[in-house]
XYZ file of C-alpha atoms in Angstrom:
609
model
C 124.699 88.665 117.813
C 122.667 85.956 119.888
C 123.920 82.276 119.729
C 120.291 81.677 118.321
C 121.019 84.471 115.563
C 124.784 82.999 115.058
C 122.789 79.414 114.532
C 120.486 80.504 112.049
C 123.419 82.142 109.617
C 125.284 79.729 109.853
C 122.365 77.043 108.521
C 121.131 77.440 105.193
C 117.646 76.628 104.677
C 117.167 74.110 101.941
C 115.870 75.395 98.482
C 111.740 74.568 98.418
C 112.245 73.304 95.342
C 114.646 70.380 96.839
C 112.060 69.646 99.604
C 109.276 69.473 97.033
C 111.066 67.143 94.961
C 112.367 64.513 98.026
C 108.638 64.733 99.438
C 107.745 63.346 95.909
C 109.691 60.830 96.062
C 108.578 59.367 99.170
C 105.153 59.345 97.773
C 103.784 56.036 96.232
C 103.016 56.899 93.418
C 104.421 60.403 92.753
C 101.618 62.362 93.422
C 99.720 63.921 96.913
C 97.346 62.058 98.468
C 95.371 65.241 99.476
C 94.244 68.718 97.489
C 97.709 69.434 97.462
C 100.760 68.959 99.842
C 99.752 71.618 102.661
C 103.342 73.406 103.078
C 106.576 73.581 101.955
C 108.454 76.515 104.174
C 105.442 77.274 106.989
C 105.299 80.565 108.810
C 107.484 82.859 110.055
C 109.189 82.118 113.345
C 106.984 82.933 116.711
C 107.724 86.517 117.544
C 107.599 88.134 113.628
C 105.788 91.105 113.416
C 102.633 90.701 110.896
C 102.830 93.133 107.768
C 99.610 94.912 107.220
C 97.941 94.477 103.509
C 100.057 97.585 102.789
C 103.295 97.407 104.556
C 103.587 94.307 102.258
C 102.611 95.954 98.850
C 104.864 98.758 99.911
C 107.855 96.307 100.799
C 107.132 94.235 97.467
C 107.568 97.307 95.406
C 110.848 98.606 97.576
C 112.086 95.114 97.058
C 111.710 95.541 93.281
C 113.124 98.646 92.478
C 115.395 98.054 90.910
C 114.765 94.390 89.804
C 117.965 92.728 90.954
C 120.162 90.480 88.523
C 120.362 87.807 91.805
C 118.464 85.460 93.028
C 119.544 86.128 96.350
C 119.103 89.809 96.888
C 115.799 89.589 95.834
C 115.399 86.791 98.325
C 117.431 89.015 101.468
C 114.841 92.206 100.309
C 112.016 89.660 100.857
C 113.295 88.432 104.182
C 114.372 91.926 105.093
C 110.850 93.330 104.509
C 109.176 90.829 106.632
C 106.801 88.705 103.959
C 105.241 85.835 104.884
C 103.921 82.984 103.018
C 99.990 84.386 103.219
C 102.031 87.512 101.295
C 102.451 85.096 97.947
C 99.484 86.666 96.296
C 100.278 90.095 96.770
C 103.881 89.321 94.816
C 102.173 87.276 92.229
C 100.007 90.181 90.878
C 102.989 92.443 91.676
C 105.691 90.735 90.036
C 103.318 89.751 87.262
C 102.672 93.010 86.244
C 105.881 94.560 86.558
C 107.079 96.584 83.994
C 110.260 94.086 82.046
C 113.398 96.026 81.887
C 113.983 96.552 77.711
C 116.402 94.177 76.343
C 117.077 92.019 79.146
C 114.712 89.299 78.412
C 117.546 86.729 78.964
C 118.376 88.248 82.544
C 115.097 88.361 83.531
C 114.968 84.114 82.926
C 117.723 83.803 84.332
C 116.240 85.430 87.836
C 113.217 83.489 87.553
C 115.018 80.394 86.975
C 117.218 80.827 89.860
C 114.095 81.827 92.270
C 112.110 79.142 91.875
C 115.483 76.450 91.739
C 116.951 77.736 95.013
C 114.973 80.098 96.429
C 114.174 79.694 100.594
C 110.766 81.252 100.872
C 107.215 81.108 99.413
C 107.355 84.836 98.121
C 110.595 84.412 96.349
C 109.656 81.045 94.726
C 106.022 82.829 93.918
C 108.128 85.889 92.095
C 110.122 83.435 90.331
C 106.617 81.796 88.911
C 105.499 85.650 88.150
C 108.265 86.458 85.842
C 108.477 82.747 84.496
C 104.326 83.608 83.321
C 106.063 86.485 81.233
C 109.287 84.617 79.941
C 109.451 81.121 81.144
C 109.905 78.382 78.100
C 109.246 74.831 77.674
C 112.403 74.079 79.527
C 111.065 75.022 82.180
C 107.408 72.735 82.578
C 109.513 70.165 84.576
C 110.231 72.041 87.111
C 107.006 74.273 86.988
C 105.176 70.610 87.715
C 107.056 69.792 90.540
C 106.436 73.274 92.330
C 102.259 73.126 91.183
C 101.798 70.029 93.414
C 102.569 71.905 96.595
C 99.604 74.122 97.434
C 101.488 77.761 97.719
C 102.968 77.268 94.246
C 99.448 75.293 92.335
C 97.388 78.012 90.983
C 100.972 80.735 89.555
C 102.755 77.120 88.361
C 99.324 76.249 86.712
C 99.082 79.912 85.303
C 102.068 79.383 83.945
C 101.478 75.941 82.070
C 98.695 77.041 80.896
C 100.782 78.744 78.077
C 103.635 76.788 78.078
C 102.057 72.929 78.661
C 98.590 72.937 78.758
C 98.169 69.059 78.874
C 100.509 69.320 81.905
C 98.846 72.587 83.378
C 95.449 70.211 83.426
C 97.261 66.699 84.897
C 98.372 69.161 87.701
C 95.155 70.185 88.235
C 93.540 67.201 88.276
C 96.046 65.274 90.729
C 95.369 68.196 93.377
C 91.702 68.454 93.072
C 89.540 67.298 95.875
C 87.483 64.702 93.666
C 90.795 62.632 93.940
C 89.067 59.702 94.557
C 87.167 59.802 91.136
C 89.745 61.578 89.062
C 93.291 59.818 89.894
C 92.722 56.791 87.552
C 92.790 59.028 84.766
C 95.439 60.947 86.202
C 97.994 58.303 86.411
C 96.778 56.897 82.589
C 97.581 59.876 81.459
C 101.077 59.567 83.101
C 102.041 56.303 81.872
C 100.889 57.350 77.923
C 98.861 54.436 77.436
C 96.226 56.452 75.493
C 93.740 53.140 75.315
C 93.654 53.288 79.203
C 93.585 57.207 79.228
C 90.031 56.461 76.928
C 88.991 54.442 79.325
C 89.559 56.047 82.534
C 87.537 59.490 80.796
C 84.408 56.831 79.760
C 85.008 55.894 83.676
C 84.548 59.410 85.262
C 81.158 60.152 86.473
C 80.099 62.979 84.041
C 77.739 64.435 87.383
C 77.864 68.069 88.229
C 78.632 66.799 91.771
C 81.819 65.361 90.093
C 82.679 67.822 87.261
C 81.721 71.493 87.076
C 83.494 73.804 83.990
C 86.842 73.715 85.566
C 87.529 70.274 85.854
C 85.718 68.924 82.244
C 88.395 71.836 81.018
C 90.985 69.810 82.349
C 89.728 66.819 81.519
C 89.812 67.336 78.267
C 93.158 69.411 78.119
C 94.736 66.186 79.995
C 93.702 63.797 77.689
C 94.389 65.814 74.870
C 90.917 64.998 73.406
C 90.919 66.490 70.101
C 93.751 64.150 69.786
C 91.957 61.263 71.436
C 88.928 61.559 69.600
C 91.256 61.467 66.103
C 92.607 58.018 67.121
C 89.312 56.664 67.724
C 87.377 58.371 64.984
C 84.379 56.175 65.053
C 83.955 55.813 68.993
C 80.352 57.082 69.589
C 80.833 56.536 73.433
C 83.981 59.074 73.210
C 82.118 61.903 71.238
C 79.535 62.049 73.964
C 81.551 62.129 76.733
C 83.286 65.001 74.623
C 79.999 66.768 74.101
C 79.201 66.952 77.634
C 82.475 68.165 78.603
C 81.996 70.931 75.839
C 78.381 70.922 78.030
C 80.005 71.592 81.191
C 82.995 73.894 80.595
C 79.969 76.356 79.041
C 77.510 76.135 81.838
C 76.349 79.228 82.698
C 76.720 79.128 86.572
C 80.245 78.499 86.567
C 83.478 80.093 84.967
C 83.558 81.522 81.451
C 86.945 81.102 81.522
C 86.844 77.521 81.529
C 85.536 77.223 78.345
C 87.454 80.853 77.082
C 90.524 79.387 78.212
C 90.559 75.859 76.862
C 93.280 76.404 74.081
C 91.201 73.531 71.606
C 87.847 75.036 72.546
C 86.891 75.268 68.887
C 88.757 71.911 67.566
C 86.670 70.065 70.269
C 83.765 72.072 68.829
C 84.430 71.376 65.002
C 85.007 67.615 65.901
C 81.975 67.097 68.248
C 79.577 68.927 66.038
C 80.936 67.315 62.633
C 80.455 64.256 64.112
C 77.678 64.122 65.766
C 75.377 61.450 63.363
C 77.318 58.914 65.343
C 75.430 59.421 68.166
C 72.309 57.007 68.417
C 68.892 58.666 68.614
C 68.641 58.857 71.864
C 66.786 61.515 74.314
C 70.059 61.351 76.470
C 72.247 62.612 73.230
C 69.055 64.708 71.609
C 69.599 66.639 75.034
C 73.394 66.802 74.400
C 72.954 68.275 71.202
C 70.580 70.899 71.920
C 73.076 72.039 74.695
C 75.519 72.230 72.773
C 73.195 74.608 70.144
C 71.965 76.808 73.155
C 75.558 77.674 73.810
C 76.822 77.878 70.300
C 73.639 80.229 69.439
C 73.806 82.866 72.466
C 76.005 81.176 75.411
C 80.007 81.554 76.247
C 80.585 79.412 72.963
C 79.631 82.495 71.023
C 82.560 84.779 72.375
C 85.573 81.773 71.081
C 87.217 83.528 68.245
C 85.699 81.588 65.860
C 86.895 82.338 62.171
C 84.339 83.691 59.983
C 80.846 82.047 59.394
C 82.202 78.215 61.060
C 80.018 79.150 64.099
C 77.151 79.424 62.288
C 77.804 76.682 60.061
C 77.888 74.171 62.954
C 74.889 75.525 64.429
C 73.182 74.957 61.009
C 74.611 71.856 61.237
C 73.113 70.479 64.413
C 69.968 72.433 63.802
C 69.727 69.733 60.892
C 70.422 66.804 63.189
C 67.832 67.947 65.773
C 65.159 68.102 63.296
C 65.689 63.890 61.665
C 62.686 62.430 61.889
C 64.709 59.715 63.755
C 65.874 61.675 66.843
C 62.164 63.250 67.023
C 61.549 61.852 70.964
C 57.982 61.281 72.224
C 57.141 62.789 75.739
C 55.475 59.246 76.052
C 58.342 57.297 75.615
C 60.058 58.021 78.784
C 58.757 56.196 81.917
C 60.668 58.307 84.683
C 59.545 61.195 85.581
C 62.754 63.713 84.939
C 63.109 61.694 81.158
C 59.642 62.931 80.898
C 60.343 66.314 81.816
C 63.355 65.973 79.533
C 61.492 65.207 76.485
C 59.188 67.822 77.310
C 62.150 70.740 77.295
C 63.349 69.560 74.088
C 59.838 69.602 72.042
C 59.318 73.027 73.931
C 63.018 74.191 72.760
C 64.324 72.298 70.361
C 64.151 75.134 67.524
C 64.701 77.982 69.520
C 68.623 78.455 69.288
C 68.302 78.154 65.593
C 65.609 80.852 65.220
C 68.395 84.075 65.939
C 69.106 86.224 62.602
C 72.019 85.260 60.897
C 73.874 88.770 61.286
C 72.488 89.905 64.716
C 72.437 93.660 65.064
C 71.167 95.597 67.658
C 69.435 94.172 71.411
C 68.553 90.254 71.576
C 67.305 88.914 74.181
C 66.818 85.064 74.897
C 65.526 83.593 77.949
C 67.172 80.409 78.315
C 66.238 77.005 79.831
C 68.914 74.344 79.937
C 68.477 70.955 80.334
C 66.087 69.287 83.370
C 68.281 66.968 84.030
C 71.647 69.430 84.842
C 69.334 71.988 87.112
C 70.655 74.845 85.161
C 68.790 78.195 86.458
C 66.847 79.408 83.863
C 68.490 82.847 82.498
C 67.538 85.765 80.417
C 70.428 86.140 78.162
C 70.957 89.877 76.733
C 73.073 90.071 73.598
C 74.232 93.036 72.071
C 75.113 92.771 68.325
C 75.391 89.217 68.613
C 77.647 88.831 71.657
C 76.734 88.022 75.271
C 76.718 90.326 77.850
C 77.039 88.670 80.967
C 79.644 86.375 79.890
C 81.722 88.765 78.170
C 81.451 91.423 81.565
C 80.972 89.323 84.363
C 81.325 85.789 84.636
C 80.525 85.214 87.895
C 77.358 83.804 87.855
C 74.516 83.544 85.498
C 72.648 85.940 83.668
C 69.462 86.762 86.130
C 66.048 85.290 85.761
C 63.020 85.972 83.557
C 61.018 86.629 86.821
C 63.043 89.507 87.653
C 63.935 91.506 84.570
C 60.621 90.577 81.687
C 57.727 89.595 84.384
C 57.599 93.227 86.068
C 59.033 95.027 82.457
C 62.254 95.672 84.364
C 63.885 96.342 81.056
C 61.660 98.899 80.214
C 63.063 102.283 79.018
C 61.707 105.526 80.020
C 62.854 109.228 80.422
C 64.218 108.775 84.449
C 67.101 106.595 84.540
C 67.060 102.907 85.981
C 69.405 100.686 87.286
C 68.816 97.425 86.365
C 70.705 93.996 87.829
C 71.399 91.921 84.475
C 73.275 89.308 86.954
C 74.191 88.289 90.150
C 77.183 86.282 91.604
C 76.972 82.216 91.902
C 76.856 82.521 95.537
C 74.935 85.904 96.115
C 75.880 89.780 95.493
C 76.882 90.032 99.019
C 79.638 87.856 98.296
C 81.071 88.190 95.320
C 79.055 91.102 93.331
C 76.962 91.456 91.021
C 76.771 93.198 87.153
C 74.534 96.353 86.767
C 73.766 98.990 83.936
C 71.486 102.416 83.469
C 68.750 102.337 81.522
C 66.808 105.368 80.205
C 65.626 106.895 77.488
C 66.859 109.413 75.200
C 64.403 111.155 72.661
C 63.814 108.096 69.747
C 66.970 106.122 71.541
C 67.613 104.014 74.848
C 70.655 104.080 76.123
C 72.646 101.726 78.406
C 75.090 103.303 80.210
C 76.971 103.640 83.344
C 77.739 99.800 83.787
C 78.852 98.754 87.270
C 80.095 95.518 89.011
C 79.226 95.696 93.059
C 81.287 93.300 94.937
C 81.955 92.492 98.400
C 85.454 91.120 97.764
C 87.674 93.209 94.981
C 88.302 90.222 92.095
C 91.176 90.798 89.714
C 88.348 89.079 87.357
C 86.680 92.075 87.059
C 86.878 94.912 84.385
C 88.220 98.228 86.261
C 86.053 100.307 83.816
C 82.433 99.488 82.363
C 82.000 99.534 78.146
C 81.296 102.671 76.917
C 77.436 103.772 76.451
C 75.537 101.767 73.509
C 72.613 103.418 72.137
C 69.854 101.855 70.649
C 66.736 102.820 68.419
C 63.670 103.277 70.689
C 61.578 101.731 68.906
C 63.403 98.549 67.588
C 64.079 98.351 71.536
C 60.832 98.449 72.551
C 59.782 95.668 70.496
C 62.247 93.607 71.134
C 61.377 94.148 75.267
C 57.658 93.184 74.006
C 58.674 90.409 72.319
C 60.723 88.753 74.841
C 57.788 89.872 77.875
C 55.189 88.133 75.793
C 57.653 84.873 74.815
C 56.651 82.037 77.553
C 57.227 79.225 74.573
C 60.664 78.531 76.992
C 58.208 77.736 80.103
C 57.588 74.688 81.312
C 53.225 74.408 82.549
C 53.600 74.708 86.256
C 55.963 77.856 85.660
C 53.900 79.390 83.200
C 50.764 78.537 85.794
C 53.022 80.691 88.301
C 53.660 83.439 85.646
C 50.070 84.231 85.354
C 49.393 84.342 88.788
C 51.965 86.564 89.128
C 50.674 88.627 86.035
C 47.323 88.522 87.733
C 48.500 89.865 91.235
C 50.047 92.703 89.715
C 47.190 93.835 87.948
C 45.437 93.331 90.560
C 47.382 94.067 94.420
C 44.313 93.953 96.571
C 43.692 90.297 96.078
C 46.434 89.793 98.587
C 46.308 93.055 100.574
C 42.621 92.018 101.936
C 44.008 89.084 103.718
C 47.175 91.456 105.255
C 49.663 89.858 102.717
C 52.056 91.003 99.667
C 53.264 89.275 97.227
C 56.569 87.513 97.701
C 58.051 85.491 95.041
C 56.187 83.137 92.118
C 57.682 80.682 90.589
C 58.627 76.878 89.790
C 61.740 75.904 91.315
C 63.958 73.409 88.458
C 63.833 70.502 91.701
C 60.533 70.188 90.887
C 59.106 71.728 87.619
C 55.746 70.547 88.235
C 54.726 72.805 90.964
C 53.985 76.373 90.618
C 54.778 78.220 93.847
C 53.382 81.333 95.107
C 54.531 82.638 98.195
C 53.282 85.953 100.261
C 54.220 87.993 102.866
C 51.593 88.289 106.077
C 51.243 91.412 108.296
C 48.745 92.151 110.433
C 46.761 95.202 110.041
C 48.181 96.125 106.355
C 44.972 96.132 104.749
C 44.018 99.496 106.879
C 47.354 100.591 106.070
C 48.765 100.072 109.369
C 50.971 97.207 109.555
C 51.544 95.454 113.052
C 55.962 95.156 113.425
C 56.492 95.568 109.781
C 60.034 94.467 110.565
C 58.876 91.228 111.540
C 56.710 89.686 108.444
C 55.823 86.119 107.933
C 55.885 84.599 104.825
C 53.782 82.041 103.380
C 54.001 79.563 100.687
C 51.440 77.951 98.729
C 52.328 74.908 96.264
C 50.028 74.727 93.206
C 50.692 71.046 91.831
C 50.090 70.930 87.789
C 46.946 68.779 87.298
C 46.600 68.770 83.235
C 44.488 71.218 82.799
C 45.528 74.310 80.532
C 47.384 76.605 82.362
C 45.379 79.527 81.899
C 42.759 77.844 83.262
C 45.164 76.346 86.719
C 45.869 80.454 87.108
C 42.497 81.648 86.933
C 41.430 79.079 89.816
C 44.390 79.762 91.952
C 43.300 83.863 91.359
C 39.598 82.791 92.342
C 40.973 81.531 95.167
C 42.932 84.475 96.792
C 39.822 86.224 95.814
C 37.223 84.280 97.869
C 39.362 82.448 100.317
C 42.289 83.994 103.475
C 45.129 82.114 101.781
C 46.869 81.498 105.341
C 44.299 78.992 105.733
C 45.264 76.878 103.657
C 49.382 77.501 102.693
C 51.874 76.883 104.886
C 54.200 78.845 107.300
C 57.484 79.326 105.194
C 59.626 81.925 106.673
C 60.082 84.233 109.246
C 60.397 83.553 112.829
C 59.076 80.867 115.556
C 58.530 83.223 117.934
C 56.293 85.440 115.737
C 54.634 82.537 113.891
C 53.510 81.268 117.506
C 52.654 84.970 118.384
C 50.142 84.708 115.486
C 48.825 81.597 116.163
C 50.436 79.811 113.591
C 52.805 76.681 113.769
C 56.202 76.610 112.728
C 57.367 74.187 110.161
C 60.631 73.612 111.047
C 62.235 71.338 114.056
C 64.364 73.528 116.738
């Protein structure tokens, strides 16, 4: 033995759990100042060779069988295997789902217990947290909110709270998250237990998306306890909205299901806001707040809460009532700003439409769905199937996909060879995180959707391993229902039903574009500004004789058709006119594609180098 190796046996390491607690103490006020103290134990010394992805898993598992009564033989097997601290995930899902031996509940604690109290290293601490998720009690939350503060330990010691403490599982949260700045006042209310300056810090927290996406209004609300919150101050009008858009925001459709599936007073908050809801004034601000709150209760995430029988609907019916007072009625004219104009507008054009589902929903539904101007919510075509949302319910990682894409081209049209069809597509973009797909096709008088996969880039644990089983439905109930939601544009604002017609028009008729060397690219109104339609093609030389010049290297064009009053039938039918009398690169602009070939064509590129 080396003097170095004689050294290190002869000096204990001290327990994480001791270094996490004397770091808190020399912080000012308890708490890290960033997302999350960066380390507690570090890497392995210089000179440690790295585990491969599989080495590890295969060391885990050795380490584990048989699932030691002491701390610290678990701990040597660890150290003897070579895991490092970027290994804590792999033991998290391991441990986690490792079959309990029978009868030895109280053993099993006592491991746990002893792991995360004393243990050395990140993966026995982590395996400590794993078992604690399957046996831990509220004994333990003190030390579980020590541990979360420290970023190796934050999302298994959260996991954990979430059953055992959620109020404490969300103040963690909170004090790590990296919208400190606006978020720690209500942090430390919440830790003195003045609930009168708790109130007032969540009135103080700017409700922007910028600020609070699903996650942290989940939080927010599980923090401050706010079913609670909103019982002590049972006439506090300023309270139930900023509850309401919480409820808002943990359902949005762009972010986390689970936010909203996982709040553990999801349907309190509900009862309360909804039941309450008169207080608000009639105001286009809270006429929006309550319509969101519908669109979600009728056919969004709020629809897959276990809600006991018929109080769903009863709500629903409740602020269907509310939306149609005379009072709260809102004039487009009597907003000034633009985007309160556009807001007014959304509401007369959707204000009935989440109350206008059957009561007992059998069958295919499908509602395209768009949210409120103001939160730049992608419109959506939601598919439900006997009542329940698909995408939600499957997927989860992103929205359901657009109107343009699945009704404008019939791409949920059935016939006898099989289609795949993309019902949604990651957040970021399928090449990151996946996307949700099922078979279409049709069977004699039945359609059937089968064969549902998820394509991702990176495996997530999120994800089903296997797809619902096939669901058949009757052809022609199905193929009215596809009609139906085609021919529905009563969700469309002018400028994108303007761009729906073009679009309509060009595919009936191709060769408008294909004279001038172009294809169509895509038509639309973006939700930044709803009062342009915008068409955009693709330009290559020579693909009007059928010979395309460097087909690989396109340039697109984009054309911006502002909405000037007139009907919007009549807005298409000029723009079509147009393409059909005039070389549209002469007068849209250079949108994509390359410098170099946009100068090779004689054309000037938009952008600065």
């Amino acid at each position: 033995m080396t003097a170095r190796d004689e050294r290190e046996a002869l000096t204990c390491p001290p327990a994480l759990y001791d270094l996490a607690l004397s770091l808190l103490r020399a912080a000012p006020d308890g708490g890290p100042r960033r997302p999350g103290y960066r380390s507690l134990a570090g890497a392995r010394p210089a000179g440690a060779d790295p585990l491969s992805r599989q080495e590890a898993v295969d060391g885990i598992r050795e380490a584990l069988e048989p699932l030691p009564d002491d701390p610290a033989e678990l701990q040597r097997r660890f150290d003897r295997c070579g895991l490092q601290d970027r290994h804590r995930h792999l033991v998290w899902r391991l441990v986690a789902a490792l079959p309990l031996p029978a009868g030895r509940t109280e053993a099993v604690r006592v491991l746990a217990r002893g792991l995360t109290r004393s243990g050395t290293s990140v993966p026995a601490v982590t395996a400590g947290l794993a078992l604690l998720l399957r046996v831990g009690e509220p004994g333990d939350v003190e030390e579980l909110a020590v541990l979360g503060l420290f970023r190796e330990f934050t999302g298994p010691a959260i996991a954990v709270l979430d059953v055992l403490d959620p109020p404490c599982a969300a103040e963690i949260w909170l004090a790590v998250n990296r919208r400190q700045q606006e978020l720690r006042p209500l942090v430390r209310a919440v830790r003195t237990g003045d609930r009168q300056a708790v109130r007032a810090e969540l009135l103080a927290v700017p409700l922007t998306p910028r600020v609070v996406g699903s996650a942290t209004a989940r939080r927010m609300a599980a923090t401050a306890q706010l079913p609670d919150l909103l019982d002590e101050y049972p006439a506090d009008a300023d309270l139930l909205a900023v509850a309401g858009r919480l409820l808002v925001r943990m359902g949005c459709s762009r972010d986390d299901p689970d936010d909203l599936l996982g709040y553990h007073d999801a349907l309190r908050l509900y009862d309360t806001v909804v039941t309450r809801a008169a207080l608000l004034a009639p105001t286009l601000d809270h006429a929006a707040l309550l319509l969101s709150l519908a669109l979600d209760l009728s056919s969004g995430t709020g629809v897959l809460l276990d809600w006991p029988s018929g109080r769903r609907e009863e709500l629903l019916d409740h602020l269907g009532r509310l939306l149609a007072e005379p009072r709260r009625a809102v004039a487009d004219t009597d907003a000034q700003e633009p985007e309160q104009r556009r807001r007014a507008r959304w509401l007369h054009r959707t204000g009935r439409r989440p109350f206008d589902l059957p009561a007992a929903p059998e069958g295919l539904r499908i509602e395209v769905v768009s949210g409120d101007p103001a939160d730049r919510n992608p419109v959506e075509t939601r598919i439900l199937i006997d009542g329940r949302p698909v995408v939600p319910a499957l997927f989860g990682l992103g929205p359901a996909t657009r109107p343009d894409d699945l009704l404008d081209e019939g791409g949920l049209r059935a016939g006898p060879e099989p289609r795949e069809v993309r019902l949604a597509e990651a957040a970021c973009v399928e090449e990151c995180c996946g996307a949700l797909y099922v078979t279409v096709r049709r069977d004699g008088d039945q359609v059937v959707w089968e064969n549902w996969r998820w394509s991702e880039a990176t495996p997530s644990s999120r994800l089903p391993l296997v797809g619902p089983p096939a669901r058949r439905f009757d052809a022609a109930a199905y193929d009215q229902e596809i009609a139906r939601a085609e021919a529905d544009c009563s969700w469309s604002w002018r400028a994108r039903t303007v761009a729906r017609l073009i679009k309509a028009g060009l595919i009936e008729r191709p060769e408008l574009l294909t004279r001038w060397d172009a294809s169509r690219g895509w038509i639309s109104s973006h939700s930044e500004d709803p009062d342009t339609a915008v068409v955009t093609f693709w330009y290559q030389p020579g693909l009007a004789a059928g010979k395309p010049d460097r087909p690989d290297r396109p340039l697109q064009f984009c054309w911006d058709l502002r909405d000037d009053g007139t009907p919007p039938e009549a807005q298409a039918a000029a723009a079509l006119r147009r393409l059909a009398e005039e070389d549209p690169k002469s007068y849209a602009r250079v949108y994509a594609g390359s410098r170099e070939r946009a100068e090779e064509l004689g054309f000037t590129w938009p952008y600065p180098t």
